[in-house]
CSV table of C-alpha atoms in Angstrom, one decimal:
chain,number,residue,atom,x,y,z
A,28,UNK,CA,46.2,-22.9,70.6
A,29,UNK,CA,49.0,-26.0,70.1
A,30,UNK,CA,50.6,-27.0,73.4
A,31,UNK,CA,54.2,-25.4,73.1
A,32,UNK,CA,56.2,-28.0,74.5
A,33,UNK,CA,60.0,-27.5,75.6
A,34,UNK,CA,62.7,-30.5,77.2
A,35,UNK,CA,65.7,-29.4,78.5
A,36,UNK,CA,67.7,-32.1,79.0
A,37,UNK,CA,71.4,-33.5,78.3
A,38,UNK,CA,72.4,-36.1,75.5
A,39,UNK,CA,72.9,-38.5,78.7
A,40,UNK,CA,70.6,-37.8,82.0
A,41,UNK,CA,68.8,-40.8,82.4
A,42,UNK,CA,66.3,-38.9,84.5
A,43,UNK,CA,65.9,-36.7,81.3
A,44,UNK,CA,65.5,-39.8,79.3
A,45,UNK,CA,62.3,-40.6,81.3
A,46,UNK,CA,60.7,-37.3,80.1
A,47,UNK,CA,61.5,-38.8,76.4
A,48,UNK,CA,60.0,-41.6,76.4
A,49,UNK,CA,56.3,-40.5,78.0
A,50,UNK,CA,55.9,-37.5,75.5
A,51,UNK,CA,56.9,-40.3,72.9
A,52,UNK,CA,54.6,-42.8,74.7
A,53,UNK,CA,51.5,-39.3,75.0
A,54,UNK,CA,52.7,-39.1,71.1
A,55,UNK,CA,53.0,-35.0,72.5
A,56,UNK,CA,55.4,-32.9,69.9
A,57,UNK,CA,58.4,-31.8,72.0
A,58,UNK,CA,61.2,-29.8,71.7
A,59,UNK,CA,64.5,-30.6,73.3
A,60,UNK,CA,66.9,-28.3,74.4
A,61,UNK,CA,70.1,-29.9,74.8
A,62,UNK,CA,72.1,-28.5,77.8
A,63,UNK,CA,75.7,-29.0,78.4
A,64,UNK,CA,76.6,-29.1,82.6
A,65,UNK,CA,79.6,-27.6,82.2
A,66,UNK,CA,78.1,-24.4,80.9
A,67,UNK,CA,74.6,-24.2,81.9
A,68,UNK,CA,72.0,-22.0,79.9
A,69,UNK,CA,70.7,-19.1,81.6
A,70,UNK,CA,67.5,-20.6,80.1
A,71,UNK,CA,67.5,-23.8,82.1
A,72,UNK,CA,68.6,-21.7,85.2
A,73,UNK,CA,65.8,-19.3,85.1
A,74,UNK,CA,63.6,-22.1,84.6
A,75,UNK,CA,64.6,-24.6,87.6
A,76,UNK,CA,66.5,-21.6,90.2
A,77,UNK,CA,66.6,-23.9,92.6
A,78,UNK,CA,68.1,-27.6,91.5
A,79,UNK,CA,69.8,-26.0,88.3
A,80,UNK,CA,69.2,-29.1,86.7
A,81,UNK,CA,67.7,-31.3,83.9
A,82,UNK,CA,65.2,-32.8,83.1
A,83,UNK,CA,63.0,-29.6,82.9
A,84,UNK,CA,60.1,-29.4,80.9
A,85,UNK,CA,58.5,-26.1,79.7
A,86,UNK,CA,54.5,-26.4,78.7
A,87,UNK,CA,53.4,-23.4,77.1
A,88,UNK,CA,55.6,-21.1,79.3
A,89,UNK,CA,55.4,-22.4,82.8
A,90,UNK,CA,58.4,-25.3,84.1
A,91,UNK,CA,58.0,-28.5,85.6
A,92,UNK,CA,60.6,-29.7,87.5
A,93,UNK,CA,61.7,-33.3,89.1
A,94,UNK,CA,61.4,-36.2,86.9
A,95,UNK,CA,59.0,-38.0,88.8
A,96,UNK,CA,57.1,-34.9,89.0
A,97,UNK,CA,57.2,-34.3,85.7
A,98,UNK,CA,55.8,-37.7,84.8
A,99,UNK,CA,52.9,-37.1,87.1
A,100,UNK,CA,52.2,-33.8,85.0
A,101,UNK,CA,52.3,-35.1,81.7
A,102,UNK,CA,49.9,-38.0,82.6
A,103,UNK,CA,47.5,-35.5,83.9
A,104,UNK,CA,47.7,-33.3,81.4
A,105,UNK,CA,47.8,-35.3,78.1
A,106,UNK,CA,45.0,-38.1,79.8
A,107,UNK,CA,44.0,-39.3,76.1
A,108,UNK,CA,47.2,-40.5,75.6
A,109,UNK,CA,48.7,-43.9,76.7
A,110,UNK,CA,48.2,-43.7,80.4
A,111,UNK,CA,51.4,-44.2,82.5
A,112,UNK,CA,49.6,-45.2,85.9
A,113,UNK,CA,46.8,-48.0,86.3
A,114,UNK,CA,43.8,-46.3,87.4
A,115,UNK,CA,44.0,-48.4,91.0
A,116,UNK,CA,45.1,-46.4,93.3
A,117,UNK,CA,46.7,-49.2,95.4
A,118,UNK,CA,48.6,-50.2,91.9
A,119,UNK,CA,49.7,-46.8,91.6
A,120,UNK,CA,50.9,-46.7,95.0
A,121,UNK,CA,53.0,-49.7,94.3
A,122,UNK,CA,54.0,-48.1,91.5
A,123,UNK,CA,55.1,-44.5,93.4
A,124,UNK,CA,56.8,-47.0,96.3
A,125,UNK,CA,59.1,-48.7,93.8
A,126,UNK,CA,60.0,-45.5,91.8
A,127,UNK,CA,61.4,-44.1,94.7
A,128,UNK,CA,63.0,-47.0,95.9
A,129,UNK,CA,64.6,-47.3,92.4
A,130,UNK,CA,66.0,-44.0,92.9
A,131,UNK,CA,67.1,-44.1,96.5
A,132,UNK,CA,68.2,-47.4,97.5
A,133,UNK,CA,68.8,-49.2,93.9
A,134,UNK,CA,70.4,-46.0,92.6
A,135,UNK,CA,73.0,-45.9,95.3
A,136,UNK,CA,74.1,-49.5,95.2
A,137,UNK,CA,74.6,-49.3,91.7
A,138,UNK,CA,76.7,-45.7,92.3
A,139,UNK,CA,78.8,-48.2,94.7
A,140,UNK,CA,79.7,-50.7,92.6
A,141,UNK,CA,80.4,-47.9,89.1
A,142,UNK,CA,82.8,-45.6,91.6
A,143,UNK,CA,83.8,-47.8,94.7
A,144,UNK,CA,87.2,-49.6,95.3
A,145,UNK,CA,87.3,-53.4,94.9
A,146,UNK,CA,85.8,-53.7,98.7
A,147,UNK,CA,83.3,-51.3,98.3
A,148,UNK,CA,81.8,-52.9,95.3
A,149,UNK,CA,81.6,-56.3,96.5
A,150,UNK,CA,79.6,-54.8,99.6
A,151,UNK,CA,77.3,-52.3,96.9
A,152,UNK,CA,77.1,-55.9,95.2
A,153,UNK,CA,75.3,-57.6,97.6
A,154,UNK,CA,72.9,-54.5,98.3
A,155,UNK,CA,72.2,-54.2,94.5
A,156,UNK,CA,71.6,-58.1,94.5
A,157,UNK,CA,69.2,-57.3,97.6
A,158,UNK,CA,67.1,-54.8,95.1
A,159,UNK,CA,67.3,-56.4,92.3
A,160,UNK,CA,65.3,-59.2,93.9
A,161,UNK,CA,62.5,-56.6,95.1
A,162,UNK,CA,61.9,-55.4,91.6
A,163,UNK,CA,62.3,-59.5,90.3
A,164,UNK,CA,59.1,-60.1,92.7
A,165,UNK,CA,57.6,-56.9,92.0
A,166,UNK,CA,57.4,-57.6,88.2
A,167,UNK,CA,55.8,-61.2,88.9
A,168,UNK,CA,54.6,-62.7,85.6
A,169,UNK,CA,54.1,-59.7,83.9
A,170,UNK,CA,56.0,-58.5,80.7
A,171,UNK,CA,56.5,-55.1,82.1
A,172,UNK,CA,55.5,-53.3,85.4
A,173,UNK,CA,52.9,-51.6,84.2
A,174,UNK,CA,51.1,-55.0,83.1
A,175,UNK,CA,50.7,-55.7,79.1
A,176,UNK,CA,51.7,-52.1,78.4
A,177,UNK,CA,54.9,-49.6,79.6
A,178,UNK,CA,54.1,-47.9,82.6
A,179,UNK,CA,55.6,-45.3,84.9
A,180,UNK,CA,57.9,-47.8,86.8
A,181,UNK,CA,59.4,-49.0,83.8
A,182,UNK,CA,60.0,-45.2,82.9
A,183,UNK,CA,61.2,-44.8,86.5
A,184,UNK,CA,64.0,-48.1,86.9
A,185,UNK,CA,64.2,-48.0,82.6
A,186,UNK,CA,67.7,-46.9,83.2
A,187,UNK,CA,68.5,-49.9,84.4
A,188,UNK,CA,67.9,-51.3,81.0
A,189,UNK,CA,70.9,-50.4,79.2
A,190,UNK,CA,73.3,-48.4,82.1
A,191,UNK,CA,73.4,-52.1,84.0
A,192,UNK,CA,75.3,-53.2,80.8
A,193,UNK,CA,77.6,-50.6,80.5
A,194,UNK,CA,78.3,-50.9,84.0
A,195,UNK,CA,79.0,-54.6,83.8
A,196,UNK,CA,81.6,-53.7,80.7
A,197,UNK,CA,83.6,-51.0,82.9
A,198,UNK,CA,83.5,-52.7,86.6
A,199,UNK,CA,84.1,-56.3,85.3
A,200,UNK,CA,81.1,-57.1,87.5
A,201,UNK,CA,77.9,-59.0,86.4
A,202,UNK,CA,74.9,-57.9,88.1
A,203,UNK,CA,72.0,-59.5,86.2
A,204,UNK,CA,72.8,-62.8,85.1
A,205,UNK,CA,69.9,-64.0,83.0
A,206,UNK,CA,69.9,-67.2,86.1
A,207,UNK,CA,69.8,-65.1,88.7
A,208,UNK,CA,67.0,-62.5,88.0
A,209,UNK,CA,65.3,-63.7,84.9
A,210,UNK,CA,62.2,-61.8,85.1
A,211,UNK,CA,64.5,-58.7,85.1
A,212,UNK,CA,66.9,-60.3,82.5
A,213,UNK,CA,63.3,-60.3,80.2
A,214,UNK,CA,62.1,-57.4,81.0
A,215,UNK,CA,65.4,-55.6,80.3
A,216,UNK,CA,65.2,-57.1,76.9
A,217,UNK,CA,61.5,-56.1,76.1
A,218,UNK,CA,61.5,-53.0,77.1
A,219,UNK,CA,64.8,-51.6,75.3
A,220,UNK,CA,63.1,-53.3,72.6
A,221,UNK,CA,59.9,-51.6,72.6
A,222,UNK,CA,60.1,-49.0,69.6
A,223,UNK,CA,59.9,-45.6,71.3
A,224,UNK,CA,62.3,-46.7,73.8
A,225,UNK,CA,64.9,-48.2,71.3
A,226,UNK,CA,64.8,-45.5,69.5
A,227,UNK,CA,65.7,-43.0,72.2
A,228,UNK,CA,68.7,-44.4,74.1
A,229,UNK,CA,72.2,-42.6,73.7
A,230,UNK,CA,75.0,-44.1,72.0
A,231,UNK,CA,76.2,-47.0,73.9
A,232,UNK,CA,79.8,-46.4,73.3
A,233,UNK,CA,79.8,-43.0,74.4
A,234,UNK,CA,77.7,-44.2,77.6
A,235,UNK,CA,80.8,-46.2,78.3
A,236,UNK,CA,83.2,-43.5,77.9
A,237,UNK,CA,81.5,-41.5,79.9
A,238,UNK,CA,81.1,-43.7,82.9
A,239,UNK,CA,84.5,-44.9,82.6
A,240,UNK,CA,85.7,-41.5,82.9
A,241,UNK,CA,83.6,-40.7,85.9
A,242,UNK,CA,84.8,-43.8,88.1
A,243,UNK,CA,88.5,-43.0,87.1
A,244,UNK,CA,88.2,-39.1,88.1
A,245,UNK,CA,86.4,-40.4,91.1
A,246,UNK,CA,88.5,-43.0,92.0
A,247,UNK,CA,91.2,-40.5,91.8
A,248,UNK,CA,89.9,-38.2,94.2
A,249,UNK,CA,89.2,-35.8,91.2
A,250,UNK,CA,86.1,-35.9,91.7
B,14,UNK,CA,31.8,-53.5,104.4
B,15,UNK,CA,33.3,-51.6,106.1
B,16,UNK,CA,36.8,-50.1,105.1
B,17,UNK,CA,39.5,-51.5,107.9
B,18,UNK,CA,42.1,-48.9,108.1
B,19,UNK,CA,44.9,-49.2,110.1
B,20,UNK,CA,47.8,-46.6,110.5
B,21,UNK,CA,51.8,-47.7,112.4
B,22,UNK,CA,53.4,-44.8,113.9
B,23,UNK,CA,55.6,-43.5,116.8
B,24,UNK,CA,54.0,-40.6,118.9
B,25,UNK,CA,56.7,-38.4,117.5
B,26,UNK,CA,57.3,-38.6,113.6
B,27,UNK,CA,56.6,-35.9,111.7
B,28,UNK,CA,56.2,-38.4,108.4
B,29,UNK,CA,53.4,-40.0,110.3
B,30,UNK,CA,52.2,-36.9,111.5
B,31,UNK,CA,51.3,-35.8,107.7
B,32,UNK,CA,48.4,-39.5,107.4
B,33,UNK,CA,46.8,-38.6,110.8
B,34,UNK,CA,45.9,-35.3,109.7
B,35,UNK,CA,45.3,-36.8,105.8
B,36,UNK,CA,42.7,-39.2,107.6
B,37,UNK,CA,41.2,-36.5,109.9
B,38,UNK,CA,40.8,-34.5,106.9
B,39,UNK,CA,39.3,-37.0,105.1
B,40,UNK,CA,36.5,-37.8,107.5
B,41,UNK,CA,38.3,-41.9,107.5
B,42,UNK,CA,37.9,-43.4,111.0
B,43,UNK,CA,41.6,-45.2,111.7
B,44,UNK,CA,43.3,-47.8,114.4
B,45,UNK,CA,46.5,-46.3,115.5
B,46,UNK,CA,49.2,-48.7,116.5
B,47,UNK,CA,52.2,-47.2,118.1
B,48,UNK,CA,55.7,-48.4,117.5
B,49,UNK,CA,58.2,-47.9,119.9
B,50,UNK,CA,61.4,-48.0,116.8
B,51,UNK,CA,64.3,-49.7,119.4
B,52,UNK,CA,61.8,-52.8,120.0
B,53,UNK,CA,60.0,-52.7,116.3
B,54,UNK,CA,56.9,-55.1,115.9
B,55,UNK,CA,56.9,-57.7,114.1
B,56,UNK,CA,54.0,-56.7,111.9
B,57,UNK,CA,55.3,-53.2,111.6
B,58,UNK,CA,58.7,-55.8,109.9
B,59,UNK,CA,55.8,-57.3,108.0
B,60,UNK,CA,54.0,-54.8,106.3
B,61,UNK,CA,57.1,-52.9,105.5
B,62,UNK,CA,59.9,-55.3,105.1
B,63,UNK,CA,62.1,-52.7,102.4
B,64,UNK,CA,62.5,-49.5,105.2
B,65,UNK,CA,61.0,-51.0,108.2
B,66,UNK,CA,60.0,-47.6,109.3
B,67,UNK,CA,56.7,-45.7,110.0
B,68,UNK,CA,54.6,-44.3,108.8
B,69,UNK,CA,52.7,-47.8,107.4
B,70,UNK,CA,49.1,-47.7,106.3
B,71,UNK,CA,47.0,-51.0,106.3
B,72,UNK,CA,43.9,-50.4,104.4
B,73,UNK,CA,41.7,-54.0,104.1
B,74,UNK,CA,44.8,-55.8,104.7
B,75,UNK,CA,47.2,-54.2,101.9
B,76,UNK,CA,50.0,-52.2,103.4
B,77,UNK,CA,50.9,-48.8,101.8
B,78,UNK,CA,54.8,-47.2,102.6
B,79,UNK,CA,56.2,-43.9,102.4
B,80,UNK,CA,54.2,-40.8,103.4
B,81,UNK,CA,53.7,-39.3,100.2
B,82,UNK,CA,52.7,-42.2,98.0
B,83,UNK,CA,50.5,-42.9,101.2
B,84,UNK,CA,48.9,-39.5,100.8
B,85,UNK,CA,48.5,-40.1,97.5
B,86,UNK,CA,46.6,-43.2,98.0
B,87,UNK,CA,44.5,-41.0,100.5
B,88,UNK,CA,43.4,-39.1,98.3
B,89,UNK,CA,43.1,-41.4,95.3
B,90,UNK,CA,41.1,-43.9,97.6
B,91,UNK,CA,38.7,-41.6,99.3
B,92,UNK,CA,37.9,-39.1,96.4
B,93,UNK,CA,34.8,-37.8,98.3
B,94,UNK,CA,36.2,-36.3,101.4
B,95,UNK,CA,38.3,-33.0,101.9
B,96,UNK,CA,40.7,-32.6,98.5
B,97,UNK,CA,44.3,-32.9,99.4
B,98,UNK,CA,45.1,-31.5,95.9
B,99,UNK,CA,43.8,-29.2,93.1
B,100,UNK,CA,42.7,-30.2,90.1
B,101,UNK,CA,44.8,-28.6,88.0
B,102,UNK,CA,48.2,-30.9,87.0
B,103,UNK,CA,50.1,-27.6,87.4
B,104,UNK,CA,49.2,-26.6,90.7
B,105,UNK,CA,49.5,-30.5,91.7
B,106,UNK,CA,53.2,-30.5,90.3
B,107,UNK,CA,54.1,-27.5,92.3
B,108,UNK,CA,52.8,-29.0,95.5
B,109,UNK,CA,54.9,-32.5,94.7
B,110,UNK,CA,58.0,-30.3,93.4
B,111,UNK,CA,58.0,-28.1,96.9
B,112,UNK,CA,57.0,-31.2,99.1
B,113,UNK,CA,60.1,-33.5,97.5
B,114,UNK,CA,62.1,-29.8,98.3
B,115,UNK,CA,61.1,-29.7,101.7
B,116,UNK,CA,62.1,-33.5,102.1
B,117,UNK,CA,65.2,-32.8,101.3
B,118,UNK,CA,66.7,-29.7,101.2
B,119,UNK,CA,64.8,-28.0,103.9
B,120,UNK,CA,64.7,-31.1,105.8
B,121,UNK,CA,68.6,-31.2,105.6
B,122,UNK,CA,69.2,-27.4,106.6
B,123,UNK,CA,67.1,-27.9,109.6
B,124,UNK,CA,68.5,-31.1,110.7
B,125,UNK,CA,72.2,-29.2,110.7
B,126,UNK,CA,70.7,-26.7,112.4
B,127,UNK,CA,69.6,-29.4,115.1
B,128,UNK,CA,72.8,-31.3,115.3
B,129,UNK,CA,75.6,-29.4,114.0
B,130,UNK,CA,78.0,-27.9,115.8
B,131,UNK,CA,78.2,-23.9,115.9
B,132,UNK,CA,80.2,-23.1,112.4
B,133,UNK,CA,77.7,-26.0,110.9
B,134,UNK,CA,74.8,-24.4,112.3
B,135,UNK,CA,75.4,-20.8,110.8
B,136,UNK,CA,76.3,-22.7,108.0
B,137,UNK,CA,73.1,-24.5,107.7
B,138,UNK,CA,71.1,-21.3,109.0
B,139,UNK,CA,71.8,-19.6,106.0
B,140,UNK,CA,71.0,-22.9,103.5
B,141,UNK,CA,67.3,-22.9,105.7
B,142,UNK,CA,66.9,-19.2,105.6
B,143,UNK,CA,67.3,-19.4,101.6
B,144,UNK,CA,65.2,-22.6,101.5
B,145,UNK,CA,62.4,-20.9,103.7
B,146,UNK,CA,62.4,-17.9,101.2
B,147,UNK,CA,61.4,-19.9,98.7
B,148,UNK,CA,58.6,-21.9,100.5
B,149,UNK,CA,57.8,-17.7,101.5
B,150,UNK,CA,57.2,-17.2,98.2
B,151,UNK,CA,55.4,-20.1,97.1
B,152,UNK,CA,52.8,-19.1,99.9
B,153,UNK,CA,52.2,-16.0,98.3
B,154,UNK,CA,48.8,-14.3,99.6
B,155,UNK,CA,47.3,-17.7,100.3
B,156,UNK,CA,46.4,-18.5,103.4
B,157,UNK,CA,47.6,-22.2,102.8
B,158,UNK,CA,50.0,-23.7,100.4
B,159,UNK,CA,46.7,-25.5,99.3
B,160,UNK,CA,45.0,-21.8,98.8
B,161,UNK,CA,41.9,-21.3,101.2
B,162,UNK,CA,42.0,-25.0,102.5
B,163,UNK,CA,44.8,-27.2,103.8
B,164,UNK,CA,46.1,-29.3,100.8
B,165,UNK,CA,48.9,-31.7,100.5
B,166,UNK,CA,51.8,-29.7,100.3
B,167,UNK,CA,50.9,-28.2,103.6
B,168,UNK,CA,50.6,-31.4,105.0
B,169,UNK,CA,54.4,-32.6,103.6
B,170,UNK,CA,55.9,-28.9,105.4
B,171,UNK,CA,53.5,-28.8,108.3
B,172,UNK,CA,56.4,-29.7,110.7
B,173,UNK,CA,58.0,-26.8,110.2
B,174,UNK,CA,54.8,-25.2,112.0
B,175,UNK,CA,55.7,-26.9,115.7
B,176,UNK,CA,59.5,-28.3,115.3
B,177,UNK,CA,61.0,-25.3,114.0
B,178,UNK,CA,59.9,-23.4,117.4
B,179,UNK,CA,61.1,-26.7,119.0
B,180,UNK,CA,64.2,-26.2,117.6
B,181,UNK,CA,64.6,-22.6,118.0
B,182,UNK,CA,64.3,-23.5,122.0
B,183,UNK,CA,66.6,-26.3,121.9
B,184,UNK,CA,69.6,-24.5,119.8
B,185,UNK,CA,69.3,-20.7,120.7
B,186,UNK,CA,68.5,-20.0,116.6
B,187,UNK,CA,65.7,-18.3,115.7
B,188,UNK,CA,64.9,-19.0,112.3
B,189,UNK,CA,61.4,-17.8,111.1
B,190,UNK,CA,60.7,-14.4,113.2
B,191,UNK,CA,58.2,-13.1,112.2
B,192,UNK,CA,60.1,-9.9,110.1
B,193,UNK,CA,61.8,-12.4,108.1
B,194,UNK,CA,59.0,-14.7,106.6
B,195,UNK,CA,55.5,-12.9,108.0
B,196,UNK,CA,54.0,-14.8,106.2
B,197,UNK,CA,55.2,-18.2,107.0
B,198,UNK,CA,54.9,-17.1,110.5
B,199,UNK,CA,51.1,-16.9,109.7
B,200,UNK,CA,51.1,-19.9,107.8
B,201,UNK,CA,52.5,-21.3,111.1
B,202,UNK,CA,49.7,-20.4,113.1
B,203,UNK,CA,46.8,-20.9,110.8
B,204,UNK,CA,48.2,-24.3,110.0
B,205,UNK,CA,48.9,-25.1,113.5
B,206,UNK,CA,45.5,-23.5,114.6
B,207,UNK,CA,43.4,-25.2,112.5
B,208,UNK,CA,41.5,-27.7,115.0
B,209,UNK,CA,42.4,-31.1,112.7
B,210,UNK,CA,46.1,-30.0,112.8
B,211,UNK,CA,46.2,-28.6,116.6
B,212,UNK,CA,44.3,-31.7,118.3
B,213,UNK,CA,47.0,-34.2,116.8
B,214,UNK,CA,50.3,-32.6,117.6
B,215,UNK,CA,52.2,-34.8,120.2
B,216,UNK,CA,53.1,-33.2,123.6
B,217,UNK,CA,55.5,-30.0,122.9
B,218,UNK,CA,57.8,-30.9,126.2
B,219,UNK,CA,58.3,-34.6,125.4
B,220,UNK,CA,59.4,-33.1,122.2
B,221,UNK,CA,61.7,-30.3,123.4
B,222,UNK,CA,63.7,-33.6,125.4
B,223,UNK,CA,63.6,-35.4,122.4
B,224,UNK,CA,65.2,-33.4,120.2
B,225,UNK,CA,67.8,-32.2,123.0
B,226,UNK,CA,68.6,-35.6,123.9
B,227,UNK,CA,69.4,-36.4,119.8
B,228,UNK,CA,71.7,-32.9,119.8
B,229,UNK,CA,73.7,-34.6,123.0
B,230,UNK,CA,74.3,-37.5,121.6
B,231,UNK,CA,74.8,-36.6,118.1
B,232,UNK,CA,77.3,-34.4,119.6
B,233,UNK,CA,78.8,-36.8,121.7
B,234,UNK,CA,79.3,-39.0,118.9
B,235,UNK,CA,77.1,-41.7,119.9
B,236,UNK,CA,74.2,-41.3,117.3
């Protein structure tokens, strides 16, 4: 029997994205199920009750929720594919630690500076700054973070790649000079180049729009 | 040679809690080194310079952070001792969906059960009664989350099985009797009862003053 393989996701999430680009990278036949927030599916409620969110994927019937969880899954399950973890398990711990820490700490900071007021930013600056550096010594020499070849911290901080952009155009703030972090600055570079990636990100200009919108609704208590 | 593995905790965290009873499991003999968190040491600052918290495992030098990528090393790294998961990606997913669930939103009813103030605490007694239902229903006949043995997601909820009684002492709210959730009550006592488990639980009345002492303060405003 062929896999039957569902993505719910929205034209934005980049946790959703993340999804994308492994069953790209697995070369697994997907598809995608584009939700809108406003006015969830009853299909993506029945099949994530409790977060009622996206990314969800749906493998011949049964869900998989949680980005990171869902990564896990699909390296497991489609193993002949391009792997997303080394096969050491003290690499893939490093890998796991910096995931997380991408979407805890770095993820906040970044938040700060898209919806805080002029002092708040400068503050979520410094802490982004802080992060940044982490990830700048945690990439070393190597062209990505998985090594030669995409891996599941790339997938996991591969936001970063074209949001830290768009955040730079709506906040007036720079955030990764190519001086200050130029492993990053490279990295960000080859891996929005790298073909299954490029050809998955959302339209920049809407990304922009839709930020924009965000910090002004927020800043205005709207939100 | 000989594998060197060393483990930082407190005698109280629960996070820690989950690689003692990983290691026991595994059969993987272990130096303890207890941090007292208001006087930190500096190796404890060493090996984990991004949280500077416990749990921290040192195994041949290399420092692994966060308990569940360092159960995941566990398990990765010593592939012949007791299985901390299944071998089936689904059943793995679930355990990493339910344990990131009790992390967070279990973990967060729970804690405003323990510090808030009455209208927060029926408030957060009903978010922890809907978030045990669903851990009640992932148990299902099983005598463990991890089906006839203890697996991983039981190790990522087993503090439900002491500090929830803990707590029910401290703040007058029972939470799991045993009409509502039989069978996490059993759960509670198989888990807690099972002689890996019940030799390593720290001492129940240190814990009761614990806990009490964080309510007073938090309370007071001066946590």
């Amino acid at each position: 029997m062929a896999d039957e393989v569902k993505l719910f996701r929205t034209w934005s999430s980049p946790f959703a994205l993340r999804i994308v680009w492994a069953l790209k990278l697995k070369g697994v036949e997907f598809e995608t199920i584009l939700e809108d927030l406003a006015n969830k599916s009853s299909l993506l409620l029945e099949n994530n009750p409790v977060h009622k969110k996206v990314p969800v994927l749906v493998h011949n019937g049964r869900s998989v929720c949680e980005s990171f969880v869902i990564l896990e899954y699909i390296d497991e399950t489609w193993t002949n594919g391009h792997p997303l973890f080394s096969k050491d398990p003290y690499e893939k711990a490093e890998a796991r630690f910096w995931a997380k820490f991408g979407d805890e700490m770095l993820w906040l900071s970044v938040r700060g500076i898209l919806l805080g007021n002029e002092a708040e930013q400068e503050e979520a600056k410094v802490q982004a700054s802080e992060h940044l550096k982490y990830l700048e010594e945690q990439l070393g020499g190597n062209k990505y973070f998985g090594g030669e070849a995409i891996g599941f911290l790339d997938l996991a901080v591969g936001w970063m790649a074209n949001l830290v952009s768009v955040l730079e155009e709506i906040t007036g703030h720079g955030l990764i000079e190519e001086l200050n972090f130029p492993l990053l600055w490279k990295w960000m570079q080859d891996f929005s180049d790298a073909p299954v990636i490029k050809e998955s990100w959302p339209p920049r200009d809407k990304l922009v729009v839709k930020f924009r919108t965000m910090r002004d609704l927020y800043l205005a208590g709207k939100i």
